Short mmCIF file of C-alpha atoms and ligand atoms in Angstrom, two decimals:
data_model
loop_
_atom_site.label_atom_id
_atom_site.label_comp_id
_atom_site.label_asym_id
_atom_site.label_seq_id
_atom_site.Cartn_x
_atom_site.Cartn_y
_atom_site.Cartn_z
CA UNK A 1 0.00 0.00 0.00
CA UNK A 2 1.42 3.10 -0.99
CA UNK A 3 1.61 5.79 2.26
CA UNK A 4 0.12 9.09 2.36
CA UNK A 5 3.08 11.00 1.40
CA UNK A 6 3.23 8.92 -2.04
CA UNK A 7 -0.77 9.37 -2.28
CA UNK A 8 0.12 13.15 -2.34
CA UNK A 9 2.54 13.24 -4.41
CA UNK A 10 0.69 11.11 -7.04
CA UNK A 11 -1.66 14.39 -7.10
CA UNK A 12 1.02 16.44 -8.63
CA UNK A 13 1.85 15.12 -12.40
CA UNK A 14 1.98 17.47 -14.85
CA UNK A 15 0.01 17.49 -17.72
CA UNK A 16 0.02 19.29 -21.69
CA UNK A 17 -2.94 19.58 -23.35
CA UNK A 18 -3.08 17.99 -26.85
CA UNK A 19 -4.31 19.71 -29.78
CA UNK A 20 -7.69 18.92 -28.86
CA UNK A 21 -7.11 20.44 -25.66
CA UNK A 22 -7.39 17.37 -23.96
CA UNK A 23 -4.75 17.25 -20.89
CA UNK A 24 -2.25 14.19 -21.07
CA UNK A 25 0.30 13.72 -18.35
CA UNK A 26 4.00 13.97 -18.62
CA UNK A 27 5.05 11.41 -17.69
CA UNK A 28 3.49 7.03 -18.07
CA UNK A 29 3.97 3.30 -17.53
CA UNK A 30 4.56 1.00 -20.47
CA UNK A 31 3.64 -2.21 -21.13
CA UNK A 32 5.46 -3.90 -23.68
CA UNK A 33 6.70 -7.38 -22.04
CA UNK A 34 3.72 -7.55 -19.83
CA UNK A 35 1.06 -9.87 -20.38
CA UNK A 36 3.55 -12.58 -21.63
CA UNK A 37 4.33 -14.69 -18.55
CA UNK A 38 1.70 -15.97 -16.70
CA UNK A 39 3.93 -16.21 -13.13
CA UNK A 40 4.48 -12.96 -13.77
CA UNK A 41 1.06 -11.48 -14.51
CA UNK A 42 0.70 -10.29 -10.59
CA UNK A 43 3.52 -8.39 -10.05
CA UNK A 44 2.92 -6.64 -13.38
CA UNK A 45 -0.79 -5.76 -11.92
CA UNK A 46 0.66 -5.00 -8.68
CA UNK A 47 3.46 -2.62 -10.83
CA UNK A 48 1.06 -0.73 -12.85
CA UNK A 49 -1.49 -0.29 -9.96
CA UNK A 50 1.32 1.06 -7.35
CA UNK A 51 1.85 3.41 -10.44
CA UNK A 52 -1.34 4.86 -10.44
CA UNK A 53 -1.27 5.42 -6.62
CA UNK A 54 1.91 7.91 -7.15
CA UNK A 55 0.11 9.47 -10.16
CA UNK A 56 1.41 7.75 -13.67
CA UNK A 57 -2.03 7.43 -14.56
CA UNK A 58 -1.09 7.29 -18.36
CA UNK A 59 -1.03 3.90 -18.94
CA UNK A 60 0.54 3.04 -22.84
CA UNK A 61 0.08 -0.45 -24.47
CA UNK A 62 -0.65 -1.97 -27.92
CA UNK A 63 -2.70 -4.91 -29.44
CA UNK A 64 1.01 -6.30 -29.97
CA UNK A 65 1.76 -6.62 -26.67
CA UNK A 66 1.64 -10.09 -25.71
CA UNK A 67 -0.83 -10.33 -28.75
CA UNK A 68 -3.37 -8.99 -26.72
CA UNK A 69 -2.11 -10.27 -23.47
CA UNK A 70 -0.62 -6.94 -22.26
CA UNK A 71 -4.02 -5.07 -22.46
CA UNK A 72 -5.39 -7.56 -20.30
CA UNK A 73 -3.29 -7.32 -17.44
CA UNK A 74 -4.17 -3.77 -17.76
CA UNK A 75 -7.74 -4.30 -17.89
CA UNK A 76 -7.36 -5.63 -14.39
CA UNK A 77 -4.82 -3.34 -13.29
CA UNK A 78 -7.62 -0.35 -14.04
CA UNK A 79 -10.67 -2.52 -12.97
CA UNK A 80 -12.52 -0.25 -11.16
CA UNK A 81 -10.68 2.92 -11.58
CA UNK A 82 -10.73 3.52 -15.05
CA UNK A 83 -11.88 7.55 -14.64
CA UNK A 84 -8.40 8.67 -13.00
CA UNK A 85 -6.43 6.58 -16.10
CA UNK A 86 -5.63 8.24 -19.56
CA UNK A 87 -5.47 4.95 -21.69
CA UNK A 88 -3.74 4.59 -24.79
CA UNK A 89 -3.13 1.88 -27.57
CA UNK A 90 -2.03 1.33 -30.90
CA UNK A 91 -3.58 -0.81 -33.82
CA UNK A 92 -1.29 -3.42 -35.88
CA UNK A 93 -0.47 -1.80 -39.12
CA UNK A 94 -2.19 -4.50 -41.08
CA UNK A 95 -5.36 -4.15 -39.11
CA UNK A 96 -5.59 -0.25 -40.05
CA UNK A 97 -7.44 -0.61 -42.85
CA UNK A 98 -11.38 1.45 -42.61
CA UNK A 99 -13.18 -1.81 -41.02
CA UNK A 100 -10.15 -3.56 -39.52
CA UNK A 101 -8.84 -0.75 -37.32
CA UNK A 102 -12.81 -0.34 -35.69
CA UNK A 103 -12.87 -4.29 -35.29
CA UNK A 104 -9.02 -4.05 -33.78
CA UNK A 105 -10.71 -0.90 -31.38
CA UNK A 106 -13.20 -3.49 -30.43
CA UNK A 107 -11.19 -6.00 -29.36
CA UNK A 108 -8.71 -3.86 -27.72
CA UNK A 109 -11.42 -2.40 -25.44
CA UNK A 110 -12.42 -5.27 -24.58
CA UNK A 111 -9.39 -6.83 -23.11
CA UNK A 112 -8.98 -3.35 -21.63
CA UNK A 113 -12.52 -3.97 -20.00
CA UNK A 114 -13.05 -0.45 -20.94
CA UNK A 115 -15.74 1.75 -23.17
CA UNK A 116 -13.43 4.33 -24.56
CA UNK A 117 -9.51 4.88 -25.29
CA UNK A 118 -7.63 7.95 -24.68
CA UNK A 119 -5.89 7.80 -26.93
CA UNK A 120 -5.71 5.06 -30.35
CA UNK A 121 -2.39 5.21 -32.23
CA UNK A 122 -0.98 4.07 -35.82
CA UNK A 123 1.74 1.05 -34.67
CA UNK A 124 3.76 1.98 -37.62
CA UNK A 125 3.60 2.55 -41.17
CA UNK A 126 2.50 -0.08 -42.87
CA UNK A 127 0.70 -0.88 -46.77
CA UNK A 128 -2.85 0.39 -45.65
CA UNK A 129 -3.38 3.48 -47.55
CA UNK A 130 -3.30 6.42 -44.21
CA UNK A 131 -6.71 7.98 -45.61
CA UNK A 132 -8.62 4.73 -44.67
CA UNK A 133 -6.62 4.46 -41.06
CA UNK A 134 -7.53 7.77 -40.62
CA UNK A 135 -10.91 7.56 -41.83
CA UNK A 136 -11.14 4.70 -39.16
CA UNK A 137 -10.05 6.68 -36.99
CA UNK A 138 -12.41 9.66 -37.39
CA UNK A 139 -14.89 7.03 -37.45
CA UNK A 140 -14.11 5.61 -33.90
CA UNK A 141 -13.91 9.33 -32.41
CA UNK A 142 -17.38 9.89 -33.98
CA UNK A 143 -18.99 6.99 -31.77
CA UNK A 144 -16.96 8.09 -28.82
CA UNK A 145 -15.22 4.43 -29.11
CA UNK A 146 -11.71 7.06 -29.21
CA UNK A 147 -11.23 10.73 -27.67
CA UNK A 148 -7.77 11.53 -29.48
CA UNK A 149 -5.80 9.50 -32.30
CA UNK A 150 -2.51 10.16 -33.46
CA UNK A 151 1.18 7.81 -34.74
CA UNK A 152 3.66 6.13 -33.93
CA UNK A 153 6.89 5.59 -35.39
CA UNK A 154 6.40 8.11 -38.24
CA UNK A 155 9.31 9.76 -39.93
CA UNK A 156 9.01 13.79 -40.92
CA UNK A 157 8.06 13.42 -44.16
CA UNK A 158 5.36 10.22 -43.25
CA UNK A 159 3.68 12.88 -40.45
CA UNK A 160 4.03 15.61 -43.18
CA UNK A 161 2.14 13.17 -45.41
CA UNK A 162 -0.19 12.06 -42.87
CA UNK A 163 -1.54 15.73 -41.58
CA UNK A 164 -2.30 17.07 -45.15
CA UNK A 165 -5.16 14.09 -45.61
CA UNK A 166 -8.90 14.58 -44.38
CA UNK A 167 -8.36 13.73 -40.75
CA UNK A 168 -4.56 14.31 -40.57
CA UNK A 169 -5.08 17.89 -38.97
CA UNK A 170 -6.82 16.14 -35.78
CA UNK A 171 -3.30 13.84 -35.47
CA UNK A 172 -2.28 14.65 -31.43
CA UNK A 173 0.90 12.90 -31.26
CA UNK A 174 3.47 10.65 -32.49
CA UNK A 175 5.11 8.10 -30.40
CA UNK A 176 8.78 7.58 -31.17
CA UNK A 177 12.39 6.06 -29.71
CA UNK A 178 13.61 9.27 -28.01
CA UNK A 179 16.62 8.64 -25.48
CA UNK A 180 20.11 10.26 -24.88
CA UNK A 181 21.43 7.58 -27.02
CA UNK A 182 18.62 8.30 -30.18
CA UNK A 183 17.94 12.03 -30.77
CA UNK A 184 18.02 12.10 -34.11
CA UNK A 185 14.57 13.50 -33.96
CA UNK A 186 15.89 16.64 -32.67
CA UNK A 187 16.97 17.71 -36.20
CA UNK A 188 13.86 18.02 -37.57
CA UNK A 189 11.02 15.86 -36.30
CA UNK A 190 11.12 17.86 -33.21
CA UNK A 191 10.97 21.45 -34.08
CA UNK A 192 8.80 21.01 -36.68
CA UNK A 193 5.90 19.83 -34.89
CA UNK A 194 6.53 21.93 -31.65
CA UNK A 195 6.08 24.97 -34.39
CA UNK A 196 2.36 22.90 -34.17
CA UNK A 197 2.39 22.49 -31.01
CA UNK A 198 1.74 18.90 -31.31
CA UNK A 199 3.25 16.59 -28.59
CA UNK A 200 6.20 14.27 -29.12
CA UNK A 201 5.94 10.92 -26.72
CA UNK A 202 9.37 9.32 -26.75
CA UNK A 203 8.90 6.15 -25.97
CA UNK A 204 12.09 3.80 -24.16
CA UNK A 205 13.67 6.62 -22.46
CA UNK A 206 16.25 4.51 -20.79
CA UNK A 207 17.21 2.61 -23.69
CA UNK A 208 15.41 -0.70 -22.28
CA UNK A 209 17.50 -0.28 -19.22
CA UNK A 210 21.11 -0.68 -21.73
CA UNK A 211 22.53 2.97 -20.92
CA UNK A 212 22.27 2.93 -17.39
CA UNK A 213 25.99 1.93 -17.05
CA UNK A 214 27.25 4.83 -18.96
CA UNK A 215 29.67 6.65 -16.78
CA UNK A 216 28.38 10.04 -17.28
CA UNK A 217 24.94 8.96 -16.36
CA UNK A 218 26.41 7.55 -13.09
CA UNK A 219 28.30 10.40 -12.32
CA UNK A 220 25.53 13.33 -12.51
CA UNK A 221 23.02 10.51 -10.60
CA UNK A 222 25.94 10.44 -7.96
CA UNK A 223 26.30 14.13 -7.85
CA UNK A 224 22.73 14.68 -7.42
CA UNK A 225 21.69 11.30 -5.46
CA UNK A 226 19.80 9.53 -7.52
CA UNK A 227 19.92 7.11 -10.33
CA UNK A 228 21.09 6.39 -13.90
CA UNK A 229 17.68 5.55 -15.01
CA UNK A 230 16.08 9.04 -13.09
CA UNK A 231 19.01 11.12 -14.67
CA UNK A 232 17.46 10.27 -18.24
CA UNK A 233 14.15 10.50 -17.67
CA UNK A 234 14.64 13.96 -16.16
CA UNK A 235 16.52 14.58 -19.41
CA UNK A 236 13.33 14.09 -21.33
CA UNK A 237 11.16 15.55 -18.93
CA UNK A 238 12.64 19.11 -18.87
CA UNK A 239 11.24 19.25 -22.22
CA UNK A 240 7.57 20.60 -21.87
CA UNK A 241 6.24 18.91 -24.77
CA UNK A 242 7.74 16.03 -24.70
CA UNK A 243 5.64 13.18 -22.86
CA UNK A 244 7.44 10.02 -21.34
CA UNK A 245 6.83 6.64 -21.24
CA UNK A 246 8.86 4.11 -19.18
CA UNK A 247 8.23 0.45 -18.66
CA UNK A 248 8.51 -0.64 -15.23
CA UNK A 249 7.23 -4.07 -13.47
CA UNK A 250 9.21 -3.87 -10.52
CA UNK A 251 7.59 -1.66 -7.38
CA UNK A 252 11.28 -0.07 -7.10
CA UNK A 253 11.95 1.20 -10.59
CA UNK A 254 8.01 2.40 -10.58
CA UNK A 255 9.10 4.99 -7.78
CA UNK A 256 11.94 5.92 -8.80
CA UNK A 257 10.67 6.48 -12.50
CA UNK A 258 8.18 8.76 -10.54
CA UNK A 259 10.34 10.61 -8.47
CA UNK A 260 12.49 11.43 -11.68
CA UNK A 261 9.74 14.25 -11.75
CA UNK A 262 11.35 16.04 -9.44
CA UNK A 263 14.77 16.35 -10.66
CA UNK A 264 16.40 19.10 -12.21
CA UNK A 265 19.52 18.82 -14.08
CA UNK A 266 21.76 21.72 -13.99
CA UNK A 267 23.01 23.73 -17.05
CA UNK A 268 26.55 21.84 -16.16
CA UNK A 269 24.45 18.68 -16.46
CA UNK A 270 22.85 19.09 -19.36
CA UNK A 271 26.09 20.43 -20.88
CA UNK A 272 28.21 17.25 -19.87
CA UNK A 273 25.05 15.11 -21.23
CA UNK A 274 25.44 17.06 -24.54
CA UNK A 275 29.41 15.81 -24.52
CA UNK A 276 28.73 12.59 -23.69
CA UNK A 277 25.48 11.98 -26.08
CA UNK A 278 25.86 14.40 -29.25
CA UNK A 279 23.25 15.98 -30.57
CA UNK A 280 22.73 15.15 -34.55
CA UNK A 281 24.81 17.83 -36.74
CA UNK A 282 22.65 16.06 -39.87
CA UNK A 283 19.39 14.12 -40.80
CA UNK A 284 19.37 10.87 -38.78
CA UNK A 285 16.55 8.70 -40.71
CA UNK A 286 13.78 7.57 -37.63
CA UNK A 287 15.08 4.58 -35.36
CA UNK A 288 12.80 2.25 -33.99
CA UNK A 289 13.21 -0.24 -31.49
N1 LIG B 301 5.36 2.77 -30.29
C1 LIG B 301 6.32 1.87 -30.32
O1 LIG B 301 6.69 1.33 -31.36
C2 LIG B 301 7.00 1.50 -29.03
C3 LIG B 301 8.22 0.82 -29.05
C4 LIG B 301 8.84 0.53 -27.83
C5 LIG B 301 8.22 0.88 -26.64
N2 LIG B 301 7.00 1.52 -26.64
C6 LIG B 301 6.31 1.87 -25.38
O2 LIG B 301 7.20 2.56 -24.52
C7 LIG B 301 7.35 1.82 -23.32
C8 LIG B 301 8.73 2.03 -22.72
O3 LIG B 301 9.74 1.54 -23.59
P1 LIG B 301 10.53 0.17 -23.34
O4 LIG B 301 9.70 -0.78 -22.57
O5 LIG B 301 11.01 -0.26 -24.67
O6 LIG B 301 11.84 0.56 -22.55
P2 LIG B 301 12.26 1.44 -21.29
O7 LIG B 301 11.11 2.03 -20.61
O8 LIG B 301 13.35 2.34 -21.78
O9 LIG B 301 12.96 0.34 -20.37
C9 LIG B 301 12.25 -0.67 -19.71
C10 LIG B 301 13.25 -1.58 -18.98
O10 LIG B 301 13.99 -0.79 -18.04
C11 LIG B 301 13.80 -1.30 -16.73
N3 LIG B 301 13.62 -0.16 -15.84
C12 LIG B 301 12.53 0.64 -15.73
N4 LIG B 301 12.73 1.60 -14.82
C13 LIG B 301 13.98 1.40 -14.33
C14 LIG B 301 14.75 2.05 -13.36
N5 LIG B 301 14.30 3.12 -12.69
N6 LIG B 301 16.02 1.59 -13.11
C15 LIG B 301 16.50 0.53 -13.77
N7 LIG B 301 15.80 -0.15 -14.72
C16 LIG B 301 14.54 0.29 -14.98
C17 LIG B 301 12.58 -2.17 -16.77
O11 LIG B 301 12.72 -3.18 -15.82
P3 LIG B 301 11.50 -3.87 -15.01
O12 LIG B 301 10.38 -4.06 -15.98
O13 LIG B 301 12.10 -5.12 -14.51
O14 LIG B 301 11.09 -2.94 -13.89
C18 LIG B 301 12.62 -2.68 -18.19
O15 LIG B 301 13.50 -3.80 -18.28
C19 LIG B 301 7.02 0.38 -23.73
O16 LIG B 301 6.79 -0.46 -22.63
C20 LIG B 301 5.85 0.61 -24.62
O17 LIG B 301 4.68 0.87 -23.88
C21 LIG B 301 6.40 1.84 -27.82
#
C-alpha cells in the first residue's frame, strides 16, 4: 500500500494539453513485455497499480503486446478505476485498414474492460493506404469508441504526409524512440511539430534499461543522489512537450521512475550530457526499437 506522502505526491503530475485540448500527463507506464508470462502477470498488476497510486495514470500499451495479453493485465490493473487513467493503444499496421482498425478498437477495449480509449495510435507505417486508417479513426472518435488518435513511429516526411489528408489535422501525437542515445529527432522531427504544437511521446527513455551503465549517467546521478535511469528521464522531462513513457514491473523502478519528476539537471548537467550523447549535426533517418 502506498503511504500518504506517495498518495500526495501522485496528485502532482503534470500534464500538456493535446491539440484537442485534452490534458495528457507527462510522464506514463509502459507495457510492452507484460502480459507474456503468466507467473508474472501479478507483479505486473501490482506494478502498474502502485503506479497509479503515485500518479502515472497514463497507462501506454498496444494490441502487440503479448498479442493482446498486455491489455489484459491492464484491464485488471484499471478494474474499477478507469476515470483517473488516460489509456492509450495502438492498432497493428495490417489491421488499419477502414473496417479492420474499428474491429481491432473493439477488441482492444475489450481486453482493456473499458468503453473508450484515450488515446488510439498508428503502430507503424504499414501498406494500408493512411486515408482509410484515418478515416477509421475519425470514425471511432465519432462513436466516442476514441477521444484523441494520433502515430507512432512516423518519420518527418510520413507525419508531413499524414496531416495534409482529411483527418490528418486532428493527429495529437506521435510516439517515437527518443533517449540520450537516439535524438536524431531533434533535427527536424522535433521542431517542426513543436512549431504545431503537437506533442512528441518518446517512448524507451532509458534505452530498455542498456545505458544505465554509462559513466556520465552515473556520475551526474551520484552528484545529485539519484539514479542512472532518473538522470534520463529527467533529461526528457525538462522538455515541456515532450511526454514520457517508461516500462517498469518492478515496485522499485516504478518509484523511482516517478520521483524522476522532481529532478532538475543543472546547465553543467545538461552540458556534460550534450558531450557525452551528441546531438545530430545532420538528418538521422527515424530509429525504432
Ligand atoms: N510505439 C512503439 O513502437 C513503441 C516501441 C517501444 C516501446 N514503446 C512503449 O514505450 C514503453 C517504454 O519503452 P521500453 O519498454 O522499450 O523501454 P524502457 O522504458 O526504456 O525500459 C524498460 C526496462 O527498463 C527497466 N527499468 C525501468 N525503470 C527502471 C529504473 N528506474 N532503473 C532501472 N531499470 C529500470 C525495466 O525493468 P523492469 O520491468 O524489470 O522494472 C525494463 O526492463 C514500452 O513499454 C511501450 O509501452 C512503444
Amino acid at each position: 500500500m502506498p503511504g500518504e506522502q506517495e498518495q500526495k505526491r501522485g496528485r502532482k503530475i503534470r500534464t500538456l494539453r493535446l491539440p484537442s485540448g485534452r490534458p495528457i500527463p507527462v510522464l506514463g507506464q509502459g507495457t510492452w513485455g507484460m502480459g507474456e508470462h503468466r507467473a508474472r502477470r501479478q507483479a505486473e498488476i501490482a506494478a502498474l497499480r502502485l503506479g497509479l497510486d503515485l500518479g502515472l495514470t497514463l497507462i501506454d500499451t498496444a494490441e502487440m503486446y503479448g498479442e493482446g495479453g498486455a491489455e489484459e493485465v491492464v484491464g485488471e490493473a484499471i478494474a474499477g478505476r478507469r476515470a483517473e487513467v488516460f489509456l492509450v493503444s495502438k492498432v497493428y499496421p495490417h489491421n488499419a485498414t477502414r473496417q479492420g482498425a474499428i474491429e481491432a478498437c473493439g477488441r482492444s477495449r475489450r481486453r482493456l474492460k473499458t468503453d473508450y480509449l484515450d488515446l488510439y495510435l498508428l503502430h507503424w507505417r504499414g501498406s494500408v493506404p493512411l486515408t482509410e486508417t484515418l478515416d477509421a479513426f475519425q470514425s471511432l472518435k465519432r462513436a466516442g469508441k476514441i477521444r484523441d488518435y494520433g502515430v507512432s513511429n512516423f518519420d518527418l516526411d510520413d507525419l508531413e504526409e499524414a496531416i495534409a489528408l482529411p483527418g490528418g489535422e486532428e493527429i495529437a501525437t506521435d510516439q517515437v524512440l527518443y533517449n540520450l542515445m537516439h535524438r536524431g529527432i531533434e533535427w527536424d522531427l522535433l521542431p517542426w511539430r513543436r512549431a504545431r504544437d503537437i506533442p512528441v511521446m518518446a517512448y524507451s527513455p532509458i534505452e530498455q534499461g542498456k545505458m544505465l551503465k554509462h559513466p556520465q549517467l552515473k556520475l551526474i546521478a551520484s552528484r545529485h543522489n539519484v539514479t542512472p535511469a532518473q538522470v534520463a528521464l529527467a533529461w526528457l522531462l525538462r522538455q515541456e512537450d515532450v511526454v514520457v513513457i517508461a516500462k517498469a514491473s518492478k515496485a522499485a523502478h516504478v518509484r523511482e521512475n516517478r520521483a524522476a519528476l522532481d529532478l532538475k539537471l543543472t546547465d553543467e548537467d545538461l552540458a556534460e550530457l550534450d558531450q557525452a550523447f551528441p546531438p545530430p549535426r545532420q538528418k538521422v533517418p527515424l530509429e525504432t526499437n
